[in-house]
PDB file of C-alpha atoms in Angstrom:
ATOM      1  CA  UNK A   1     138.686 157.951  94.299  1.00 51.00           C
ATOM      2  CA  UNK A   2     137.909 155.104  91.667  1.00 54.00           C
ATOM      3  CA  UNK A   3     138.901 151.621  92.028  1.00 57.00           C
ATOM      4  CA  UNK A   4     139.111 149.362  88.729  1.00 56.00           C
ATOM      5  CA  UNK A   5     138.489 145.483  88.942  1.00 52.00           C
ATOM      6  CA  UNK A   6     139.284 143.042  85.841  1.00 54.00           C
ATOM      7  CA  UNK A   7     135.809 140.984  85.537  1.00 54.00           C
ATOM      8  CA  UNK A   8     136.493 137.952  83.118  1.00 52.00           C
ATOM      9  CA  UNK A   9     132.889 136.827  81.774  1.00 55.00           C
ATOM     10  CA  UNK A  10     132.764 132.850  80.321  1.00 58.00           C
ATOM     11  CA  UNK A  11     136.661 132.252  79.627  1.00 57.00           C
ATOM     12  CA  UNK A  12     137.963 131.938  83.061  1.00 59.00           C
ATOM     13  CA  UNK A  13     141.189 130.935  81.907  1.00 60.00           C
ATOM     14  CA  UNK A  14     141.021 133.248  79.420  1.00 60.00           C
ATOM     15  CA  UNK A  15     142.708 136.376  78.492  1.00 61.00           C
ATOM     16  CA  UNK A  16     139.488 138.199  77.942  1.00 58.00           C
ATOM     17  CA  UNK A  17     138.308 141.135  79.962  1.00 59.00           C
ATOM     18  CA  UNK A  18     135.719 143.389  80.775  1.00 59.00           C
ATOM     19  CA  UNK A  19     136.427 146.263  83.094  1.00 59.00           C
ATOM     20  CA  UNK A  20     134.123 148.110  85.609  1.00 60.00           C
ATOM     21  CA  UNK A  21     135.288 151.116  87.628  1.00 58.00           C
ATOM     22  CA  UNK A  22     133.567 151.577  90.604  1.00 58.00           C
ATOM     23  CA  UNK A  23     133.678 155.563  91.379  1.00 73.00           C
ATOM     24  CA  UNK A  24     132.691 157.241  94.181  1.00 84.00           C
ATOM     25  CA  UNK A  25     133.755 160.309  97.125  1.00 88.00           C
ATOM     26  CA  UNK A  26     135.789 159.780 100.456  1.00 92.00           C
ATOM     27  CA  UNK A  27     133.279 161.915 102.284  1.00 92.00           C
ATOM     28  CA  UNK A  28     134.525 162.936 105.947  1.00 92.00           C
ATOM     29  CA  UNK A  29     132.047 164.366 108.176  1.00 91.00           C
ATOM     30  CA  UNK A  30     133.421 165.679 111.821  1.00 92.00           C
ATOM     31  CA  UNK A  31     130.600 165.335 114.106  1.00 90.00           C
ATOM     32  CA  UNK A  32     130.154 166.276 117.927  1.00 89.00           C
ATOM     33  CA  UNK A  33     131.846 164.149 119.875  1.00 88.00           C
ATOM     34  CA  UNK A  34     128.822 161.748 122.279  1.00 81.00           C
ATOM     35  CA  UNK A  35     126.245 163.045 120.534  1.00 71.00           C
ATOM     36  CA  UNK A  36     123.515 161.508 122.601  1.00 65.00           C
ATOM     37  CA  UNK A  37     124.759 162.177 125.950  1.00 69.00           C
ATOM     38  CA  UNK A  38     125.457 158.045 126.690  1.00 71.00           C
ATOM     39  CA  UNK A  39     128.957 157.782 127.678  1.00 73.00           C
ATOM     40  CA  UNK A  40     128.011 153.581 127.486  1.00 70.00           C
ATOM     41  CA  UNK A  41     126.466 153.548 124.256  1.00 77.00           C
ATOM     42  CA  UNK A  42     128.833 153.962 121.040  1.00 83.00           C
ATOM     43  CA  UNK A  43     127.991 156.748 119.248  1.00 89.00           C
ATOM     44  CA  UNK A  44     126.581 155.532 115.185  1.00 93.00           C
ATOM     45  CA  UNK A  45     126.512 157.662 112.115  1.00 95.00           C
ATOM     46  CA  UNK A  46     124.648 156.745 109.411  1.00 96.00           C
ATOM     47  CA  UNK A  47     124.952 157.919 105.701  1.00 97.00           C
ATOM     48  CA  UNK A  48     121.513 157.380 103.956  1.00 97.00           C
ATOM     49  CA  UNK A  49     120.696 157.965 100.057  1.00 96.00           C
ATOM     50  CA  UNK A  50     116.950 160.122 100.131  1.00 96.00           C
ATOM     51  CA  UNK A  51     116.132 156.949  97.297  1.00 95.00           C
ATOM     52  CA  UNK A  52     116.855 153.982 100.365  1.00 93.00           C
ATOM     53  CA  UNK A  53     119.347 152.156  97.998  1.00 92.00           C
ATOM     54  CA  UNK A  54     122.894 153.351  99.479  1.00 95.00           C
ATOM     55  CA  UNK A  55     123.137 153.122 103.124  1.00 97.00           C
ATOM     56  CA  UNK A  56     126.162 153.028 105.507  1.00 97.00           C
ATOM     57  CA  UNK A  57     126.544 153.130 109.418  1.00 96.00           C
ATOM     58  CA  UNK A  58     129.649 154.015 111.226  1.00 96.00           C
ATOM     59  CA  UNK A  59     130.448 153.587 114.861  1.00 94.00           C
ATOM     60  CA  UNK A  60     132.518 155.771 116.394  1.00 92.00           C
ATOM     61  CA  UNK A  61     134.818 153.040 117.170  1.00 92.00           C
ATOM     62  CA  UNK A  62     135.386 151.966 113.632  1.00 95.00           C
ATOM     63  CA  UNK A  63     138.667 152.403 111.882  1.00 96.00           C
ATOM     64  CA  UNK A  64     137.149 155.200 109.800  1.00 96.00           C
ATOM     65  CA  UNK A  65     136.027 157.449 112.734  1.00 96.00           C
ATOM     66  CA  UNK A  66     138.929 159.145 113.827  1.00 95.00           C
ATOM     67  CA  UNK A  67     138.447 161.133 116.924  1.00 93.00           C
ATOM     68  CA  UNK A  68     139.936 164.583 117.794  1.00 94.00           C
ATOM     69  CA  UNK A  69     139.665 164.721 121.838  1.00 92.00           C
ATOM     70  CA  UNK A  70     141.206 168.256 121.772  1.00 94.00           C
ATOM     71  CA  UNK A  71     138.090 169.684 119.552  1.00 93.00           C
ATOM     72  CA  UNK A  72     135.927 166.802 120.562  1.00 91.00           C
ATOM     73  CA  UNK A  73     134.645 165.734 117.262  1.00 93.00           C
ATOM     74  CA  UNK A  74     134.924 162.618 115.401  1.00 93.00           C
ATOM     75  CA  UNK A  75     135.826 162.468 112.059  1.00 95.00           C
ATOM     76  CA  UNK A  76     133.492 159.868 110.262  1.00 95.00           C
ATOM     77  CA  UNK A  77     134.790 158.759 106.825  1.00 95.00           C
ATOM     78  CA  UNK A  78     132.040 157.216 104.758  1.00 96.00           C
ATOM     79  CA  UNK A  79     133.843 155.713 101.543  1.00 94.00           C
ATOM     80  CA  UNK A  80     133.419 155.256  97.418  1.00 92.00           C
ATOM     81  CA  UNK A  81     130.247 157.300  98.401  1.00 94.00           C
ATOM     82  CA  UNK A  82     128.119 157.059  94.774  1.00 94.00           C
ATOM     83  CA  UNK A  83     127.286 160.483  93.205  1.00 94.00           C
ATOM     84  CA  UNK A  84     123.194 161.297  94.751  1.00 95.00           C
ATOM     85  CA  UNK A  85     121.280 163.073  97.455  1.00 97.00           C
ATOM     86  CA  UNK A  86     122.000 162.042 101.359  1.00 97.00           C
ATOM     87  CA  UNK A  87     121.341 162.640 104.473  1.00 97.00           C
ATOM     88  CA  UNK A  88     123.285 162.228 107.563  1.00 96.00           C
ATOM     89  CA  UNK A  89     121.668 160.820 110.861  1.00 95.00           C
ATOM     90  CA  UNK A  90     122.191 159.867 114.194  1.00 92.00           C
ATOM     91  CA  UNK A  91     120.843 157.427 116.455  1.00 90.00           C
ATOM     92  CA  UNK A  92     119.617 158.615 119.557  1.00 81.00           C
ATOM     93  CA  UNK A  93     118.164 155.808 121.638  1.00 75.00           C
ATOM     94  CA  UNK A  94     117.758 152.387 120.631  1.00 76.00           C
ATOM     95  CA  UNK A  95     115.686 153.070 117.643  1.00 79.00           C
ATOM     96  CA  UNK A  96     115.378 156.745 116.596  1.00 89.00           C
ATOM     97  CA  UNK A  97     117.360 158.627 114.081  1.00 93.00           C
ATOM     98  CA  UNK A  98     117.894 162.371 114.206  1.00 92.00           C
ATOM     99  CA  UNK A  99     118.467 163.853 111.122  1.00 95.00           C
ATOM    100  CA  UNK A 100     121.847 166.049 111.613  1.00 93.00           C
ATOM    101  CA  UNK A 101     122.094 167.309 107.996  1.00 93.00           C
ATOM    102  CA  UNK A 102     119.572 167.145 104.812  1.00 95.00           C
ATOM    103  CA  UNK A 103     119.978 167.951 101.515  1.00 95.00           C
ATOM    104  CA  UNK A 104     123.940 166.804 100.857  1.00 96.00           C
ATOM    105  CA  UNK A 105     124.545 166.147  97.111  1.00 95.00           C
ATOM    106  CA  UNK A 106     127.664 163.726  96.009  1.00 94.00           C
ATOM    107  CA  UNK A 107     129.045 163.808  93.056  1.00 91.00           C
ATOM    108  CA  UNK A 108     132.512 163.591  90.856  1.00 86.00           C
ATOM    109  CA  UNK A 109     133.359 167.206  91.563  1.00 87.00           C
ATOM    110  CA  UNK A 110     132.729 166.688  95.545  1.00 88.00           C
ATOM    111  CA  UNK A 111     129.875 166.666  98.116  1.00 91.00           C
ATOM    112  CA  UNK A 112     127.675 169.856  98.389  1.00 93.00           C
ATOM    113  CA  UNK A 113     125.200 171.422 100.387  1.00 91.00           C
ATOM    114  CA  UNK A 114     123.205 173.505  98.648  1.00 89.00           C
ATOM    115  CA  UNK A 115     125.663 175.589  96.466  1.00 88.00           C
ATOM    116  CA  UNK A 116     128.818 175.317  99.050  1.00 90.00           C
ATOM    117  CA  UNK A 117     131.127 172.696  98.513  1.00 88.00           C
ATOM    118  CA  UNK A 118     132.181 171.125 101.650  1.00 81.00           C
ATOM    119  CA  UNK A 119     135.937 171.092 102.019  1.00 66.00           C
ATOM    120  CA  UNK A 120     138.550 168.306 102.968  1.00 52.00           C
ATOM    121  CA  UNK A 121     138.790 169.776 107.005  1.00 53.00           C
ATOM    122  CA  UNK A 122     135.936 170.653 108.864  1.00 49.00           C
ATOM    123  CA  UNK A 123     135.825 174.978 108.749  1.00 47.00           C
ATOM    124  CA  UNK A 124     137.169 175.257 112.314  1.00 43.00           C
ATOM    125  CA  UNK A 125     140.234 173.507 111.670  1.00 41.00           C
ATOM    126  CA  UNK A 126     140.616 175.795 108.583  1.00 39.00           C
ATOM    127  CA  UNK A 127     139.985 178.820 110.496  1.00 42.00           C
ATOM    128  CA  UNK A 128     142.725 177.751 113.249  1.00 42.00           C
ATOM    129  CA  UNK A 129     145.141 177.671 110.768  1.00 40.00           C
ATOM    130  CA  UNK A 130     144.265 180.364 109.382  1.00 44.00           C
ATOM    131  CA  UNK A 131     144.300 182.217 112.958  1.00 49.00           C
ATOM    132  CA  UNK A 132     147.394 180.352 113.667  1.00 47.00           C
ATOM    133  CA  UNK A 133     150.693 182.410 114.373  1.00 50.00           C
ATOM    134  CA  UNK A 134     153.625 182.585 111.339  1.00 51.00           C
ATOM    135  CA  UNK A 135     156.133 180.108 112.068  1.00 53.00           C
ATOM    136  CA  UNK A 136     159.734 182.097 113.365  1.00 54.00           C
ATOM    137  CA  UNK A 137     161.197 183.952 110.998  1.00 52.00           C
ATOM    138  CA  UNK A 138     164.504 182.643 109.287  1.00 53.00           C
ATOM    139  CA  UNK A 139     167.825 183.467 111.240  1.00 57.00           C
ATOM    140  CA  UNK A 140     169.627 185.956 109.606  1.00 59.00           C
ATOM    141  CA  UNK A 141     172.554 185.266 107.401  1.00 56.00           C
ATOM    142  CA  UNK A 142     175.569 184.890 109.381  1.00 54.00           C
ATOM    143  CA  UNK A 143     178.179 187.619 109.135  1.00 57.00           C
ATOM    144  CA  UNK A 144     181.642 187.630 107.181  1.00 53.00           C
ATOM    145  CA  UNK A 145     183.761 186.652 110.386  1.00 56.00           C
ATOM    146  CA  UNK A 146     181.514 183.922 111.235  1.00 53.00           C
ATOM    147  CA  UNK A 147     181.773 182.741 107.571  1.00 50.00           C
ATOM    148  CA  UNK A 148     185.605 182.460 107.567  1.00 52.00           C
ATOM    149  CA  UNK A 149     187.372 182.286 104.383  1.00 53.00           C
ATOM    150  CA  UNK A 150     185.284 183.011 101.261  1.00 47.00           C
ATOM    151  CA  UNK A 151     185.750 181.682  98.046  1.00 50.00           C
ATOM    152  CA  UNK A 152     184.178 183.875  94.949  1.00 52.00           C
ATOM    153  CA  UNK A 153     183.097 180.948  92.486  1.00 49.00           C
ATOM    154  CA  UNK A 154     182.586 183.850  89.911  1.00 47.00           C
ATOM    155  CA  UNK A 155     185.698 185.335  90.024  1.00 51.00           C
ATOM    156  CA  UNK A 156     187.023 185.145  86.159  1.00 50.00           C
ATOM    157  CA  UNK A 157     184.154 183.935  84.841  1.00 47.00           C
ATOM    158  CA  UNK A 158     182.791 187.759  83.556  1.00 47.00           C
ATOM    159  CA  UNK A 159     185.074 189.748  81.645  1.00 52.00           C
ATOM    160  CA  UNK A 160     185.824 193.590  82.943  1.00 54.00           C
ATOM    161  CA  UNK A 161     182.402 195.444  82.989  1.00 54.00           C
ATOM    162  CA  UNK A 162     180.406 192.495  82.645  1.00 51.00           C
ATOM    163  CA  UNK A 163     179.263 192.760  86.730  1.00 49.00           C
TER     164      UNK A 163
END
């Protein structure tokens, strides 16, 4: 997802600009639902680059944690991630983080671990769909009596043979 912004620079009133996309990746990571066993404490996701420049916490009562009480999991939705090396961590207690997953690389293509690409739904929502039953079959075509009268648009329109 890129965003552009016009950035006038020394004319404000001007019709002069410069413009600078800011690019990153919606990256949605479904987590364990309580992770730390505190039903009082609100569970916090945090998104850090292995450099220390790009960091982002979520809450699992943010708008961009989405939870799935049937699977219990949350959906955390870190966004305009920059392309670079993460790692994902929770905090367990009031001051340690537990890593959760190393080594995640983001870039224009996608996010990565290792040489998988991580898809848009977590695998076991991919593999219930997948297991899922086929929706009912069509109803059969009705037959000539439940049709009534029937019109043959093509009638004329071929000459003799032509059928």
């Amino acid at each position: 997802m890129e965003r552009t912004h016009d950035v006038a620079f020394g004319n404000p009133r001007g019709k002069d600009f410069n413009t600078i996309v800011l690019s990153g990746v919606d990256l949605t990571v479904p987590l364990e639902m309580d992770l730390d066993d505190d039903p009082l404490q609100d569970d916090e996701v945090r998104l850090r680059s292995e450099d220390g420049h790009y960091e982002k916490i979520l809450l699992a009562s943010d708008a961009d944690a989405k939870p799935d009480p049937s699977r219990r999991i949350v959906l955390y939705t870190f966004r305009l991630v920059p392309p670079g090396a993460y790692r994902i961590s929770v905090r367990i207690g009031a001051e340690k983080w537990l890593d959760v997953v190393t080594g995640l690389v983001v870039s224009k293509e996608g996010a990565f671990i290792g040489d998988k690409k991580l898809g848009t739904e977590p695998e076991s929502v991919a593999e219930e769909k997948a297991e899922a039953p086929a929706e009912d079959p069509p109803e059969e075509a009705p037959d000539e009596e439940e049709l009534g009268e029937f019109v043959d648009v093509n009638d004329g329109f071929f000459e003799e043979g032509e059928r």
